[in-house]
Amino acid sequence: MAKVSVIVPVYNDEQYLADCVDSILRQSYQDIELILVDDGSTDDSPQICENYRERDARVRVLHKVNGGVGSSRNAGLAMATGDYILFVDNDDWLVDDHIEQLYRHLTDNDADIAVANYTEFRMADQAYRIWINDGDYYEKNYSIQEWFQQQYRSNYYNMSQVFTVPWCKLYKRSLFKHIAYPIDKPVEDDLTSWKVYLLANKVAYFNAAIYFHRILASSVTARGKQTAVFPIEAVVDRLALLTQIGFDTSNEIKAYRQRLSICRNEALKDGDYVKYQDAMQKTAILQHYQQIKTETED
């Protein structure tokens, strides 16, 4: 069997870390190395990591100076020796055949990435948020151009989030040869995941929830900082590259306008005059040329 490197960035998660690690070690697919990257934790997380290393030879641990989740992913990738990469957040957990299902779909379909869906568990109200039932199951292979059309389908099985997050996916390790996650951003996935896809040829998707994602009150999403969750620079980068390679950019153009509006509103709320004026200037330019286009068509 091919080895799967499972990378878990760890930071101050003594309460839920054991649930996460146990769900990985009891996987039906056993040929794994579990890389726990302790990002300068100040609670009991480092000792929990060491306890697992002593208990299971498949566990490797790195203790590093705090640098954020992006730096932890980069460190884990540098340590990985497996044929495939799987990311898991330190407070999430997997169904028992999570890796086996992803591996089977990837190899059976000769794909570069296998992707599944997930279920949220919201700590604030101790409730699961479920959007997939048994009757919703389907399988589909996507070309990369087709896969990019899924990223803004938020009302279709939450596919927008599925597209963006690094977890709930099995990747060929070769896809990460030139990938580095940003280390100075509160949310790194929207800035990176799409670049990994562009180095692949096929995505094998199956519509089953095989991952549990815990939403904490302290998460960026829960805190509601919209410019962090929806960074405009991600869309700017995608527009530049997708235009060069001939992909349909109509969704990206719409997303740019939406995120520009978010930047304007956040800057106004934060009292950031320079960012607000920059967003207003770009909005005015877009409106000016839209008006010219409308008058020309009339």
Tab-separated table of C-alpha atoms in Angstrom:
chain	number	residue	atom	x	y	z
A	1	MET	CA	0.000	0.000	0.000
A	2	ALA	CA	1.074	3.598	-0.600
A	3	LYS	CA	1.982	5.661	2.443
A	4	VAL	CA	-0.202	8.640	3.393
A	5	SER	CA	1.344	11.543	5.316
A	6	VAL	CA	-1.273	13.026	7.640
A	7	ILE	CA	-0.332	16.563	8.701
A	8	VAL	CA	-1.937	18.110	11.798
A	9	PRO	CA	-0.984	21.670	12.806
A	10	VAL	CA	-1.315	21.821	16.602
A	11	TYR	CA	-1.748	24.933	18.711
A	12	ASN	CA	-3.145	25.095	22.264
A	13	ASP	CA	-5.722	22.375	21.723
A	14	GLU	CA	-5.343	20.162	24.774
A	15	GLN	CA	-9.125	19.778	25.049
A	16	TYR	CA	-9.795	18.238	21.619
A	17	LEU	CA	-6.422	17.022	20.354
A	18	ALA	CA	-6.810	13.455	21.603
A	19	ASP	CA	-10.147	13.067	19.796
A	20	CYS	CA	-8.480	14.212	16.584
A	21	VAL	CA	-5.395	11.996	16.871
A	22	ASP	CA	-7.356	8.918	17.968
A	23	SER	CA	-9.616	9.240	14.918
A	24	ILE	CA	-6.514	9.223	12.684
A	25	LEU	CA	-4.699	6.334	14.347
A	26	ARG	CA	-7.751	4.072	14.235
A	27	GLN	CA	-8.231	4.533	10.492
A	28	SER	CA	-8.942	1.371	8.497
A	29	TYR	CA	-6.122	2.494	6.185
A	30	GLN	CA	-3.078	1.871	8.374
A	31	ASP	CA	-0.080	2.745	6.158
A	32	ILE	CA	0.239	6.304	7.440
A	33	GLU	CA	2.686	8.625	9.103
A	34	LEU	CA	1.040	11.129	11.414
A	35	ILE	CA	2.976	14.407	11.591
A	36	LEU	CA	1.994	16.541	14.585
A	37	VAL	CA	3.415	20.057	14.233
A	38	ASP	CA	3.294	21.801	17.606
A	39	ASP	CA	3.269	25.521	16.813
A	40	GLY	CA	4.650	26.810	20.098
A	41	SER	CA	1.703	25.694	22.230
A	42	THR	CA	1.614	26.983	25.808
A	43	ASP	CA	-0.892	24.446	27.175
A	44	ASP	CA	-0.510	20.661	27.519
A	45	SER	CA	-0.633	20.016	23.754
A	46	PRO	CA	3.164	19.404	23.405
A	47	GLN	CA	3.067	16.671	26.043
A	48	ILE	CA	-0.007	15.091	24.452
A	49	CYS	CA	1.904	14.958	21.158
A	50	GLU	CA	4.887	13.320	22.866
A	51	ASN	CA	2.637	10.762	24.557
A	52	TYR	CA	1.313	9.678	21.165
A	53	ARG	CA	4.824	9.489	19.714
A	54	GLU	CA	5.868	7.119	22.507
A	55	ARG	CA	2.748	5.030	22.007
A	56	ASP	CA	2.683	4.633	18.197
A	57	ALA	CA	5.687	4.361	15.863
A	58	ARG	CA	3.696	6.018	13.049
A	59	VAL	CA	3.590	9.328	14.941
A	60	ARG	CA	6.227	11.993	14.312
A	61	VAL	CA	6.335	15.266	16.266
A	62	LEU	CA	7.891	18.641	15.561
A	63	HIS	CA	7.974	21.395	18.178
A	64	LYS	CA	8.526	24.833	16.649
A	65	VAL	CA	8.321	28.517	17.470
A	66	ASN	CA	4.829	29.904	16.951
A	67	GLY	CA	4.336	31.023	13.364
A	68	GLY	CA	0.703	30.299	12.530
A	69	VAL	CA	-1.098	27.471	10.814
A	70	GLY	CA	0.455	28.250	7.422
A	71	SER	CA	3.971	27.807	8.779
A	72	SER	CA	2.877	24.558	10.457
A	73	ARG	CA	1.527	23.177	7.184
A	74	ASN	CA	4.784	24.124	5.473
A	75	ALA	CA	6.818	22.390	8.192
A	76	GLY	CA	4.664	19.275	7.936
A	77	LEU	CA	5.047	19.164	4.161
A	78	ALA	CA	8.824	19.428	4.525
A	79	MET	CA	8.778	16.402	6.864
A	80	ALA	CA	6.383	14.290	4.785
A	81	THR	CA	7.707	11.078	3.231
A	82	GLY	CA	4.417	9.599	2.024
A	83	ASP	CA	3.116	9.274	-1.517
A	84	TYR	CA	-0.003	11.213	-0.564
A	85	ILE	CA	-0.864	14.164	1.687
A	86	LEU	CA	-3.862	14.560	3.992
A	87	PHE	CA	-4.496	17.581	6.237
A	88	VAL	CA	-6.541	17.480	9.445
A	89	ASP	CA	-7.239	20.414	11.766
A	90	ASN	CA	-6.299	19.698	15.391
A	91	ASP	CA	-9.851	20.005	16.760
A	92	ASP	CA	-11.601	18.039	13.990
A	93	TRP	CA	-12.092	14.293	13.623
A	94	LEU	CA	-12.517	11.667	10.890
A	95	VAL	CA	-14.877	8.780	10.221
A	96	ASP	CA	-13.016	5.479	10.588
A	97	ASP	CA	-12.573	4.833	6.860
A	98	HIS	CA	-11.923	8.446	5.841
A	99	ILE	CA	-8.492	7.787	4.323
A	100	GLU	CA	-9.515	4.476	2.762
A	101	GLN	CA	-12.461	6.062	0.949
A	102	LEU	CA	-10.366	8.955	-0.364
A	103	TYR	CA	-7.548	6.628	-1.456
A	104	ARG	CA	-9.935	4.288	-3.274
A	105	HIS	CA	-11.611	7.125	-5.170
A	106	LEU	CA	-8.271	8.667	-6.119
A	107	THR	CA	-6.704	5.438	-7.392
A	108	ASP	CA	-9.830	3.949	-8.989
A	109	ASN	CA	-10.332	7.127	-11.025
A	110	ASP	CA	-6.640	7.779	-11.775
A	111	ALA	CA	-7.065	11.223	-10.211
A	112	ASP	CA	-4.532	13.557	-8.609
A	113	ILE	CA	-6.848	14.683	-5.802
A	114	ALA	CA	-9.797	12.958	-4.125
A	115	VAL	CA	-12.343	15.179	-2.368
A	116	ALA	CA	-15.305	14.488	-0.089
A	117	ASN	CA	-17.705	16.628	1.927
A	118	TYR	CA	-18.025	17.221	5.655
A	119	THR	CA	-20.301	18.003	8.593
A	120	GLU	CA	-19.938	20.952	10.973
A	121	PHE	CA	-20.169	20.717	14.723
A	122	ARG	CA	-20.844	24.124	16.277
A	123	MET	CA	-19.592	24.344	19.832
A	124	ALA	CA	-21.709	27.391	20.739
A	125	ASP	CA	-24.976	25.456	20.559
A	126	GLN	CA	-23.570	21.889	20.633
A	127	ALA	CA	-25.267	21.089	17.345
A	128	TYR	CA	-24.356	19.444	14.064
A	129	ARG	CA	-24.962	21.333	10.833
A	130	ILE	CA	-25.765	18.728	8.187
A	131	TRP	CA	-26.372	19.381	4.482
A	132	ILE	CA	-25.955	15.880	3.027
A	133	ASN	CA	-28.371	12.980	3.477
A	134	ASP	CA	-27.912	9.378	2.326
A	135	GLY	CA	-29.954	10.013	-0.802
A	136	ASP	CA	-27.673	12.867	-1.880
A	137	TYR	CA	-24.713	10.625	-2.664
A	138	TYR	CA	-23.064	10.869	-6.069
A	139	GLU	CA	-19.610	10.547	-7.596
A	140	LYS	CA	-18.125	12.760	-10.300
A	141	ASN	CA	-14.740	13.287	-11.901
A	142	TYR	CA	-13.895	16.891	-12.696
A	143	SER	CA	-11.360	18.417	-15.009
A	144	ILE	CA	-9.608	21.309	-13.274
A	145	GLN	CA	-11.606	23.856	-15.285
A	146	GLU	CA	-14.823	22.106	-14.223
A	147	TRP	CA	-13.666	21.938	-10.607
A	148	PHE	CA	-13.077	25.704	-10.525
A	149	GLN	CA	-16.730	26.230	-11.351
A	150	GLN	CA	-17.627	24.666	-7.975
A	151	GLN	CA	-15.906	27.280	-5.829
A	152	TYR	CA	-18.812	29.724	-5.717
A	153	ARG	CA	-21.629	27.156	-5.346
A	154	SER	CA	-22.230	27.876	-1.668
A	155	ASN	CA	-25.879	26.749	-1.828
A	156	TYR	CA	-25.022	23.423	-3.486
A	157	TYR	CA	-23.881	21.079	-0.682
A	158	ASN	CA	-21.643	23.878	0.604
A	159	MET	CA	-19.281	23.275	-2.318
A	160	SER	CA	-17.718	26.720	-2.036
A	161	GLN	CA	-16.271	25.779	1.349
A	162	VAL	CA	-15.375	22.272	0.154
A	163	PHE	CA	-13.381	23.857	-2.674
A	164	THR	CA	-11.493	26.214	-0.367
A	165	VAL	CA	-10.453	24.209	2.704
A	166	PRO	CA	-7.271	22.075	2.613
A	167	TRP	CA	-8.746	19.174	4.588
A	168	CYS	CA	-11.186	16.411	3.544
A	169	LYS	CA	-8.935	15.777	0.555
A	170	LEU	CA	-6.207	13.335	-0.417
A	171	TYR	CA	-3.497	14.780	-2.668
A	172	LYS	CA	-0.571	13.352	-4.559
A	173	ARG	CA	2.442	14.706	-2.676
A	174	SER	CA	4.067	15.839	-5.940
A	175	LEU	CA	1.455	18.623	-6.203
A	176	PHE	CA	3.118	20.439	-3.288
A	177	LYS	CA	6.591	20.662	-4.828
A	178	HIS	CA	6.391	24.447	-5.190
A	179	ILE	CA	3.565	25.218	-2.748
A	180	ALA	CA	4.107	27.312	0.379
A	181	TYR	CA	1.263	28.429	2.628
A	182	PRO	CA	1.383	32.110	3.676
A	183	ILE	CA	2.606	32.612	7.224
A	184	ASP	CA	1.339	36.149	7.810
A	185	LYS	CA	-2.399	35.674	7.159
A	186	PRO	CA	-5.187	34.684	9.598
A	187	VAL	CA	-6.734	32.450	6.913
A	188	GLU	CA	-4.360	30.732	4.505
A	189	ASP	CA	-6.545	28.267	2.617
A	190	ASP	CA	-8.310	30.613	0.175
A	191	LEU	CA	-4.898	31.949	-0.807
A	192	THR	CA	-3.420	28.499	-1.483
A	193	SER	CA	-5.820	25.619	-2.222
A	194	TRP	CA	-6.622	26.793	-5.747
A	195	LYS	CA	-2.915	26.835	-6.651
A	196	VAL	CA	-2.634	23.157	-5.727
A	197	TYR	CA	-5.593	22.353	-7.999
A	198	LEU	CA	-3.969	24.090	-10.967
A	199	LEU	CA	-1.046	21.661	-10.809
A	200	ALA	CA	-3.403	18.661	-11.046
A	201	ASN	CA	-5.249	17.117	-13.994
A	202	LYS	CA	-8.287	15.481	-12.416
A	203	VAL	CA	-10.325	15.714	-9.205
A	204	ALA	CA	-12.387	12.722	-8.049
A	205	TYR	CA	-15.282	13.949	-5.899
A	206	PHE	CA	-17.820	11.916	-3.938
A	207	ASN	CA	-20.701	13.563	-2.104
A	208	ALA	CA	-20.408	11.999	1.333
A	209	ALA	CA	-19.722	13.672	4.690
A	210	ILE	CA	-16.694	11.799	6.063
A	211	TYR	CA	-15.079	14.589	8.120
A	212	PHE	CA	-16.287	16.477	11.188
A	213	HIS	CA	-15.242	20.131	11.390
A	214	ARG	CA	-15.522	21.735	14.819
A	215	ILE	CA	-16.482	25.439	14.846
A	216	LEU	CA	-15.108	27.151	17.942
A	217	ALA	CA	-16.115	30.584	19.204
A	218	SER	CA	-12.468	31.662	18.738
A	219	SER	CA	-12.253	30.698	15.047
A	220	VAL	CA	-11.770	33.382	12.392
A	221	THR	CA	-15.064	32.364	10.787
A	222	ALA	CA	-16.926	32.627	14.071
A	223	ARG	CA	-15.413	36.021	14.862
A	224	GLY	CA	-16.755	37.260	11.536
A	225	LYS	CA	-13.767	39.234	10.199
A	226	GLN	CA	-14.968	39.149	6.599
A	227	THR	CA	-11.795	40.483	4.983
A	228	ALA	CA	-9.896	37.581	6.576
A	229	VAL	CA	-12.401	34.949	5.520
A	230	PHE	CA	-12.743	36.415	2.001
A	231	PRO	CA	-9.352	38.000	1.151
A	232	ILE	CA	-9.506	40.076	-2.016
A	233	GLU	CA	-5.884	39.259	-2.870
A	234	ALA	CA	-6.866	35.631	-3.486
A	235	VAL	CA	-9.270	36.707	-6.230
A	236	VAL	CA	-6.747	39.154	-7.695
A	237	ASP	CA	-4.180	36.338	-7.963
A	238	ARG	CA	-6.706	33.928	-9.458
A	239	LEU	CA	-7.828	36.471	-12.036
A	240	ALA	CA	-4.233	37.037	-13.121
A	241	LEU	CA	-3.390	33.342	-13.507
A	242	LEU	CA	-6.717	32.044	-14.819
A	243	THR	CA	-6.768	34.734	-17.504
A	244	GLN	CA	-3.279	33.698	-18.602
A	245	ILE	CA	-4.223	30.016	-18.965
A	246	GLY	CA	-7.587	30.649	-20.599
A	247	PHE	CA	-10.044	29.625	-17.879
A	248	ASP	CA	-13.513	31.169	-17.586
A	249	THR	CA	-13.108	34.082	-15.146
A	250	SER	CA	-16.717	35.294	-14.995
A	251	ASN	CA	-17.162	33.978	-11.434
A	252	GLU	CA	-13.888	35.553	-10.356
A	253	ILE	CA	-14.950	38.938	-11.742
A	254	LYS	CA	-18.164	38.769	-9.710
A	255	ALA	CA	-16.196	37.668	-6.650
A	256	TYR	CA	-13.797	40.595	-7.032
A	257	ARG	CA	-16.662	43.074	-6.965
A	258	GLN	CA	-18.200	41.375	-3.919
A	259	ARG	CA	-14.926	41.305	-2.010
A	260	LEU	CA	-14.184	44.901	-2.940
A	261	SER	CA	-17.481	45.794	-1.274
A	262	ILE	CA	-16.444	43.799	1.809
A	263	CYS	CA	-13.117	45.671	1.919
A	264	ARG	CA	-14.899	49.005	1.717
A	265	ASN	CA	-17.351	48.151	4.503
A	266	GLU	CA	-14.678	46.695	6.802
A	267	ALA	CA	-12.388	49.702	6.248
A	268	LEU	CA	-15.231	52.074	7.093
A	269	LYS	CA	-16.044	50.116	10.243
A	270	ASP	CA	-12.358	50.015	11.271
A	271	GLY	CA	-11.784	53.685	10.502
A	272	ASP	CA	-9.062	52.833	7.976
A	273	TYR	CA	-9.183	55.908	5.719
A	274	VAL	CA	-6.551	54.749	3.222
A	275	LYS	CA	-8.112	51.326	2.618
A	276	TYR	CA	-11.573	52.864	2.404
A	277	GLN	CA	-10.487	55.406	-0.203
A	278	ASP	CA	-8.673	52.729	-2.202
A	279	ALA	CA	-11.808	50.565	-2.277
A	280	MET	CA	-13.965	53.551	-3.199
A	281	GLN	CA	-11.612	54.519	-6.032
A	282	LYS	CA	-11.685	51.013	-7.533
A	283	THR	CA	-15.463	50.887	-7.170
A	284	ALA	CA	-15.777	54.246	-8.940
A	285	ILE	CA	-13.581	53.029	-11.810
A	286	LEU	CA	-15.695	49.908	-12.279
A	287	GLN	CA	-18.918	51.923	-12.203
A	288	HIS	CA	-17.511	54.475	-14.665
A	289	TYR	CA	-16.662	51.881	-17.281
A	290	GLN	CA	-19.869	49.960	-16.695
A	291	GLN	CA	-21.768	53.165	-17.475
A	292	ILE	CA	-19.719	53.681	-20.654
A	293	LYS	CA	-20.445	50.105	-21.711
A	294	THR	CA	-24.183	50.546	-21.080
A	295	GLU	CA	-24.317	53.801	-23.052
A	296	THR	CA	-22.420	52.217	-25.944
A	297	GLU	CA	-24.778	49.239	-26.088
A	298	ASP	CA	-27.795	51.585	-26.063
